[in-house]
Amino acid sequence: MKILSTLLLAILAMITLACGYGSNYNSGTNTGSMPAIAQLAPNSATAGGQAFTLTVSGSNFGTKAVINWGGSAQTTTAYVNGGQLTLAIPASMIANSGTVQVTVTNPATTTGGLYGSGTPAQTSAPMAFTIN
């Protein structure tokens, strides 16, 4: 009887561990699609200056990626490709001198299905933009 109980417990454990843990399982730690900023162009502006277009270059930018300016999501002007995004910066955003942190966020995705799989939102490390 003890052997049968142990065998049933082992089978139950294997079934429990196998359910929902396929190759598409994502614990949120996968960095394969983490956006990364390599360069801002321009990387600085003069306080009180004119509006301009900021080009963010890097890697792993999704088609719905968002540029964050000082922690606030902005409407990305253009997705050029997986390594380049642009954003129209109005003069009001550079009215005062200081440093603004720029990041890129790939929004969360869902693929539906029984287990609601998908990917979590992922945000790049910040890069500083200087307003002189």
mmCIF file with all atom_site columns, C-alpha atoms in Angstrom:
data_model
loop_
_atom_site.group_PDB
_atom_site.id
_atom_site.type_symbol
_atom_site.label_atom_id
_atom_site.label_alt_id
_atom_site.label_comp_id
_atom_site.label_asym_id
_atom_site.label_entity_id
_atom_site.label_seq_id
_atom_site.pdbx_PDB_ins_code
_atom_site.Cartn_x
_atom_site.Cartn_y
_atom_site.Cartn_z
_atom_site.occupancy
_atom_site.B_iso_or_equiv
_atom_site.pdbx_formal_charge
_atom_site.auth_seq_id
_atom_site.auth_comp_id
_atom_site.auth_asym_id
_atom_site.auth_atom_id
_atom_site.pdbx_PDB_model_num
ATOM 1   C CA . MET A 1 1   ? 0.000  0.000  0.000   1.00 0.00 ? 1   MET A CA 1
ATOM 2   C CA . LYS A 1 2   ? 2.855  2.363  0.844   1.00 0.00 ? 2   LYS A CA 1
ATOM 3   C CA . ILE A 1 3   ? 4.440  1.786  -2.581  1.00 0.00 ? 3   ILE A CA 1
ATOM 4   C CA . LEU A 1 4   ? 1.127  2.516  -4.331  1.00 0.00 ? 4   LEU A CA 1
ATOM 5   C CA . SER A 1 5   ? 0.679  5.750  -2.344  1.00 0.00 ? 5   SER A CA 1
ATOM 6   C CA . THR A 1 6   ? 4.221  6.868  -3.173  1.00 0.00 ? 6   THR A CA 1
ATOM 7   C CA . LEU A 1 7   ? 3.723  6.051  -6.859  1.00 0.00 ? 7   LEU A CA 1
ATOM 8   C CA . LEU A 1 8   ? 0.421  7.977  -7.027  1.00 0.00 ? 8   LEU A CA 1
ATOM 9   C CA . LEU A 1 9   ? 2.009  10.955 -5.257  1.00 0.00 ? 9   LEU A CA 1
ATOM 10  C CA . ALA A 1 10  ? 4.907  10.962 -7.740  1.00 0.00 ? 10  ALA A CA 1
ATOM 11  C CA . ILE A 1 11  ? 2.526  10.839 -10.723 1.00 0.00 ? 11  ILE A CA 1
ATOM 12  C CA . LEU A 1 12  ? 0.435  13.650 -9.270  1.00 0.00 ? 12  LEU A CA 1
ATOM 13  C CA . ALA A 1 13  ? 3.562  15.769 -8.747  1.00 0.00 ? 13  ALA A CA 1
ATOM 14  C CA . MET A 1 14  ? 4.704  15.200 -12.368 1.00 0.00 ? 14  MET A CA 1
ATOM 15  C CA . ILE A 1 15  ? 1.301  16.167 -13.758 1.00 0.00 ? 15  ILE A CA 1
ATOM 16  C CA . THR A 1 16  ? 1.125  19.265 -11.561 1.00 0.00 ? 16  THR A CA 1
ATOM 17  C CA . LEU A 1 17  ? 4.593  20.466 -12.580 1.00 0.00 ? 17  LEU A CA 1
ATOM 18  C CA . ALA A 1 18  ? 3.983  19.769 -16.265 1.00 0.00 ? 18  ALA A CA 1
ATOM 19  C CA . CYS A 1 19  ? 0.741  21.761 -16.563 1.00 0.00 ? 19  CYS A CA 1
ATOM 20  C CA . GLY A 1 20  ? 1.215  25.255 -17.894 1.00 0.00 ? 20  GLY A CA 1
ATOM 21  C CA . TYR A 1 21  ? 4.991  25.210 -18.040 1.00 0.00 ? 21  TYR A CA 1
ATOM 22  C CA . GLY A 1 22  ? 5.642  24.890 -21.745 1.00 0.00 ? 22  GLY A CA 1
ATOM 23  C CA . SER A 1 23  ? 8.341  26.601 -23.793 1.00 0.00 ? 23  SER A CA 1
ATOM 24  C CA . ASN A 1 24  ? 6.243  29.802 -23.915 1.00 0.00 ? 24  ASN A CA 1
ATOM 25  C CA . TYR A 1 25  ? 6.276  30.227 -20.149 1.00 0.00 ? 25  TYR A CA 1
ATOM 26  C CA . ASN A 1 26  ? 7.517  33.702 -19.225 1.00 0.00 ? 26  ASN A CA 1
ATOM 27  C CA . SER A 1 27  ? 8.277  34.540 -15.617 1.00 0.00 ? 27  SER A CA 1
ATOM 28  C CA . GLY A 1 28  ? 8.945  38.181 -16.416 1.00 0.00 ? 28  GLY A CA 1
ATOM 29  C CA . THR A 1 29  ? 12.698 37.763 -16.189 1.00 0.00 ? 29  THR A CA 1
ATOM 30  C CA . ASN A 1 30  ? 13.313 37.146 -19.879 1.00 0.00 ? 30  ASN A CA 1
ATOM 31  C CA . THR A 1 31  ? 15.541 39.965 -21.119 1.00 0.00 ? 31  THR A CA 1
ATOM 32  C CA . GLY A 1 32  ? 15.543 38.860 -24.769 1.00 0.00 ? 32  GLY A CA 1
ATOM 33  C CA . SER A 1 33  ? 13.067 41.588 -25.723 1.00 0.00 ? 33  SER A CA 1
ATOM 34  C CA . MET A 1 34  ? 14.205 44.215 -23.205 1.00 0.00 ? 34  MET A CA 1
ATOM 35  C CA . PRO A 1 35  ? 14.580 47.525 -25.046 1.00 0.00 ? 35  PRO A CA 1
ATOM 36  C CA . ALA A 1 36  ? 17.991 49.183 -24.756 1.00 0.00 ? 36  ALA A CA 1
ATOM 37  C CA . ILE A 1 37  ? 18.931 52.782 -25.574 1.00 0.00 ? 37  ILE A CA 1
ATOM 38  C CA . ALA A 1 38  ? 22.348 53.312 -27.156 1.00 0.00 ? 38  ALA A CA 1
ATOM 39  C CA . GLN A 1 39  ? 22.098 56.962 -28.199 1.00 0.00 ? 39  GLN A CA 1
ATOM 40  C CA . LEU A 1 40  ? 19.923 60.082 -28.073 1.00 0.00 ? 40  LEU A CA 1
ATOM 41  C CA . ALA A 1 41  ? 20.206 62.579 -30.933 1.00 0.00 ? 41  ALA A CA 1
ATOM 42  C CA . PRO A 1 42  ? 20.493 65.298 -29.992 1.00 0.00 ? 42  PRO A CA 1
ATOM 43  C CA . ASN A 1 43  ? 21.618 64.449 -26.455 1.00 0.00 ? 43  ASN A CA 1
ATOM 44  C CA . SER A 1 44  ? 21.173 68.002 -25.156 1.00 0.00 ? 44  SER A CA 1
ATOM 45  C CA . ALA A 1 45  ? 19.280 71.236 -25.794 1.00 0.00 ? 45  ALA A CA 1
ATOM 46  C CA . THR A 1 46  ? 19.324 74.837 -24.639 1.00 0.00 ? 46  THR A CA 1
ATOM 47  C CA . ALA A 1 47  ? 16.734 75.846 -22.051 1.00 0.00 ? 47  ALA A CA 1
ATOM 48  C CA . GLY A 1 48  ? 14.083 77.993 -23.684 1.00 0.00 ? 48  GLY A CA 1
ATOM 49  C CA . GLY A 1 49  ? 15.092 76.676 -27.118 1.00 0.00 ? 49  GLY A CA 1
ATOM 50  C CA . GLN A 1 50  ? 12.916 75.681 -30.045 1.00 0.00 ? 50  GLN A CA 1
ATOM 51  C CA . ALA A 1 51  ? 10.972 72.475 -30.536 1.00 0.00 ? 51  ALA A CA 1
ATOM 52  C CA . PHE A 1 52  ? 12.903 69.600 -32.129 1.00 0.00 ? 52  PHE A CA 1
ATOM 53  C CA . THR A 1 53  ? 12.684 65.916 -32.990 1.00 0.00 ? 53  THR A CA 1
ATOM 54  C CA . LEU A 1 54  ? 14.467 63.521 -30.629 1.00 0.00 ? 54  LEU A CA 1
ATOM 55  C CA . THR A 1 55  ? 15.816 60.354 -32.221 1.00 0.00 ? 55  THR A CA 1
ATOM 56  C CA . VAL A 1 56  ? 16.284 57.416 -29.863 1.00 0.00 ? 56  VAL A CA 1
ATOM 57  C CA . SER A 1 57  ? 18.571 54.698 -31.196 1.00 0.00 ? 57  SER A CA 1
ATOM 58  C CA . GLY A 1 58  ? 19.099 51.297 -29.612 1.00 0.00 ? 58  GLY A CA 1
ATOM 59  C CA . SER A 1 59  ? 17.740 47.782 -29.885 1.00 0.00 ? 59  SER A CA 1
ATOM 60  C CA . ASN A 1 60  ? 14.644 45.639 -29.275 1.00 0.00 ? 60  ASN A CA 1
ATOM 61  C CA . PHE A 1 61  ? 12.118 48.443 -29.772 1.00 0.00 ? 61  PHE A CA 1
ATOM 62  C CA . GLY A 1 62  ? 8.673  46.978 -30.393 1.00 0.00 ? 62  GLY A CA 1
ATOM 63  C CA . THR A 1 63  ? 6.297  48.409 -32.998 1.00 0.00 ? 63  THR A CA 1
ATOM 64  C CA . LYS A 1 64  ? 4.177  49.868 -30.165 1.00 0.00 ? 64  LYS A CA 1
ATOM 65  C CA . ALA A 1 65  ? 7.127  51.069 -28.074 1.00 0.00 ? 65  ALA A CA 1
ATOM 66  C CA . VAL A 1 66  ? 6.666  54.270 -26.094 1.00 0.00 ? 66  VAL A CA 1
ATOM 67  C CA . ILE A 1 67  ? 9.302  56.885 -25.293 1.00 0.00 ? 67  ILE A CA 1
ATOM 68  C CA . ASN A 1 68  ? 9.162  58.090 -21.683 1.00 0.00 ? 68  ASN A CA 1
ATOM 69  C CA . TRP A 1 69  ? 10.363 61.651 -20.973 1.00 0.00 ? 69  TRP A CA 1
ATOM 70  C CA . GLY A 1 70  ? 11.082 62.226 -17.305 1.00 0.00 ? 70  GLY A CA 1
ATOM 71  C CA . GLY A 1 71  ? 8.995  59.196 -16.381 1.00 0.00 ? 71  GLY A CA 1
ATOM 72  C CA . SER A 1 72  ? 5.937  60.238 -18.414 1.00 0.00 ? 72  SER A CA 1
ATOM 73  C CA . ALA A 1 73  ? 4.907  58.244 -21.466 1.00 0.00 ? 73  ALA A CA 1
ATOM 74  C CA . GLN A 1 74  ? 4.843  60.354 -24.628 1.00 0.00 ? 74  GLN A CA 1
ATOM 75  C CA . THR A 1 75  ? 3.199  59.711 -27.958 1.00 0.00 ? 75  THR A CA 1
ATOM 76  C CA . THR A 1 76  ? 6.014  58.307 -30.065 1.00 0.00 ? 76  THR A CA 1
ATOM 77  C CA . THR A 1 77  ? 6.108  60.229 -33.342 1.00 0.00 ? 77  THR A CA 1
ATOM 78  C CA . ALA A 1 78  ? 7.477  57.382 -35.432 1.00 0.00 ? 78  ALA A CA 1
ATOM 79  C CA . TYR A 1 79  ? 8.592  53.792 -35.141 1.00 0.00 ? 79  TYR A CA 1
ATOM 80  C CA . VAL A 1 80  ? 11.395 53.766 -37.706 1.00 0.00 ? 80  VAL A CA 1
ATOM 81  C CA . ASN A 1 81  ? 12.552 50.206 -37.051 1.00 0.00 ? 81  ASN A CA 1
ATOM 82  C CA . GLY A 1 82  ? 13.441 47.914 -34.149 1.00 0.00 ? 82  GLY A CA 1
ATOM 83  C CA . GLY A 1 83  ? 16.424 50.134 -33.396 1.00 0.00 ? 83  GLY A CA 1
ATOM 84  C CA . GLN A 1 84  ? 15.067 53.642 -33.885 1.00 0.00 ? 84  GLN A CA 1
ATOM 85  C CA . LEU A 1 85  ? 12.166 55.757 -32.607 1.00 0.00 ? 85  LEU A CA 1
ATOM 86  C CA . THR A 1 86  ? 11.469 59.484 -32.899 1.00 0.00 ? 86  THR A CA 1
ATOM 87  C CA . LEU A 1 87  ? 9.599  61.893 -30.661 1.00 0.00 ? 87  LEU A CA 1
ATOM 88  C CA . ALA A 1 88  ? 8.539  65.500 -31.253 1.00 0.00 ? 88  ALA A CA 1
ATOM 89  C CA . ILE A 1 89  ? 9.759  67.562 -28.287 1.00 0.00 ? 89  ILE A CA 1
ATOM 90  C CA . PRO A 1 90  ? 7.815  70.831 -27.904 1.00 0.00 ? 90  PRO A CA 1
ATOM 91  C CA . ALA A 1 91  ? 9.610  73.931 -26.603 1.00 0.00 ? 91  ALA A CA 1
ATOM 92  C CA . SER A 1 92  ? 7.589  73.701 -23.373 1.00 0.00 ? 92  SER A CA 1
ATOM 93  C CA . MET A 1 93  ? 9.395  70.458 -22.468 1.00 0.00 ? 93  MET A CA 1
ATOM 94  C CA . ILE A 1 94  ? 12.793 72.169 -22.515 1.00 0.00 ? 94  ILE A CA 1
ATOM 95  C CA . ALA A 1 95  ? 11.816 75.505 -20.940 1.00 0.00 ? 95  ALA A CA 1
ATOM 96  C CA . ASN A 1 96  ? 13.972 74.961 -17.829 1.00 0.00 ? 96  ASN A CA 1
ATOM 97  C CA . SER A 1 97  ? 17.529 73.700 -17.438 1.00 0.00 ? 97  SER A CA 1
ATOM 98  C CA . GLY A 1 98  ? 18.131 70.298 -15.862 1.00 0.00 ? 98  GLY A CA 1
ATOM 99  C CA . THR A 1 99  ? 18.494 66.641 -16.691 1.00 0.00 ? 99  THR A CA 1
ATOM 100 C CA . VAL A 1 100 ? 15.658 64.511 -18.005 1.00 0.00 ? 100 VAL A CA 1
ATOM 101 C CA . GLN A 1 101 ? 15.748 60.717 -17.930 1.00 0.00 ? 101 GLN A CA 1
ATOM 102 C CA . VAL A 1 102 ? 14.637 59.107 -21.198 1.00 0.00 ? 102 VAL A CA 1
ATOM 103 C CA . THR A 1 103 ? 13.523 55.477 -21.366 1.00 0.00 ? 103 THR A CA 1
ATOM 104 C CA . VAL A 1 104 ? 11.728 53.241 -23.871 1.00 0.00 ? 104 VAL A CA 1
ATOM 105 C CA . THR A 1 105 ? 8.936  50.868 -22.850 1.00 0.00 ? 105 THR A CA 1
ATOM 106 C CA . ASN A 1 106 ? 7.684  47.929 -24.864 1.00 0.00 ? 106 ASN A CA 1
ATOM 107 C CA . PRO A 1 107 ? 4.085  47.466 -23.673 1.00 0.00 ? 107 PRO A CA 1
ATOM 108 C CA . ALA A 1 108 ? 2.831  44.183 -22.269 1.00 0.00 ? 108 ALA A CA 1
ATOM 109 C CA . THR A 1 109 ? 1.358  41.724 -24.748 1.00 0.00 ? 109 THR A CA 1
ATOM 110 C CA . THR A 1 110 ? -1.131 38.937 -24.313 1.00 0.00 ? 110 THR A CA 1
ATOM 111 C CA . THR A 1 111 ? -1.574 35.963 -26.550 1.00 0.00 ? 111 THR A CA 1
ATOM 112 C CA . GLY A 1 112 ? -4.780 34.817 -24.938 1.00 0.00 ? 112 GLY A CA 1
ATOM 113 C CA . GLY A 1 113 ? -5.156 31.130 -24.531 1.00 0.00 ? 113 GLY A CA 1
ATOM 114 C CA . LEU A 1 114 ? -6.001 29.052 -21.523 1.00 0.00 ? 114 LEU A CA 1
ATOM 115 C CA . TYR A 1 115 ? -3.153 30.309 -19.330 1.00 0.00 ? 115 TYR A CA 1
ATOM 116 C CA . GLY A 1 116 ? -3.191 33.964 -20.478 1.00 0.00 ? 116 GLY A CA 1
ATOM 117 C CA . SER A 1 117 ? 0.387  33.853 -21.652 1.00 0.00 ? 117 SER A CA 1
ATOM 118 C CA . GLY A 1 118 ? 2.193  36.874 -23.045 1.00 0.00 ? 118 GLY A CA 1
ATOM 119 C CA . THR A 1 119 ? 5.003  39.185 -22.095 1.00 0.00 ? 119 THR A CA 1
ATOM 120 C CA . PRO A 1 120 ? 5.186  41.815 -19.370 1.00 0.00 ? 120 PRO A CA 1
ATOM 121 C CA . ALA A 1 121 ? 5.912  45.459 -20.164 1.00 0.00 ? 121 ALA A CA 1
ATOM 122 C CA . GLN A 1 122 ? 9.650  46.009 -20.301 1.00 0.00 ? 122 GLN A CA 1
ATOM 123 C CA . THR A 1 123 ? 11.427 49.345 -19.871 1.00 0.00 ? 123 THR A CA 1
ATOM 124 C CA . SER A 1 124 ? 14.982 50.173 -20.843 1.00 0.00 ? 124 SER A CA 1
ATOM 125 C CA . ALA A 1 125 ? 17.607 51.574 -18.530 1.00 0.00 ? 125 ALA A CA 1
ATOM 126 C CA . PRO A 1 126 ? 17.437 55.387 -18.516 1.00 0.00 ? 126 PRO A CA 1
ATOM 127 C CA . MET A 1 127 ? 19.649 57.671 -20.566 1.00 0.00 ? 127 MET A CA 1
ATOM 128 C CA . ALA A 1 128 ? 20.137 61.288 -19.531 1.00 0.00 ? 128 ALA A CA 1
ATOM 129 C CA . PHE A 1 129 ? 19.115 64.199 -21.745 1.00 0.00 ? 129 PHE A CA 1
ATOM 130 C CA . THR A 1 130 ? 20.676 67.511 -20.650 1.00 0.00 ? 130 THR A CA 1
ATOM 131 C CA . ILE A 1 131 ? 18.905 70.848 -20.889 1.00 0.00 ? 131 ILE A CA 1
ATOM 132 C CA . ASN A 1 132 ? 21.561 73.565 -20.563 1.00 0.00 ? 132 ASN A CA 1
#
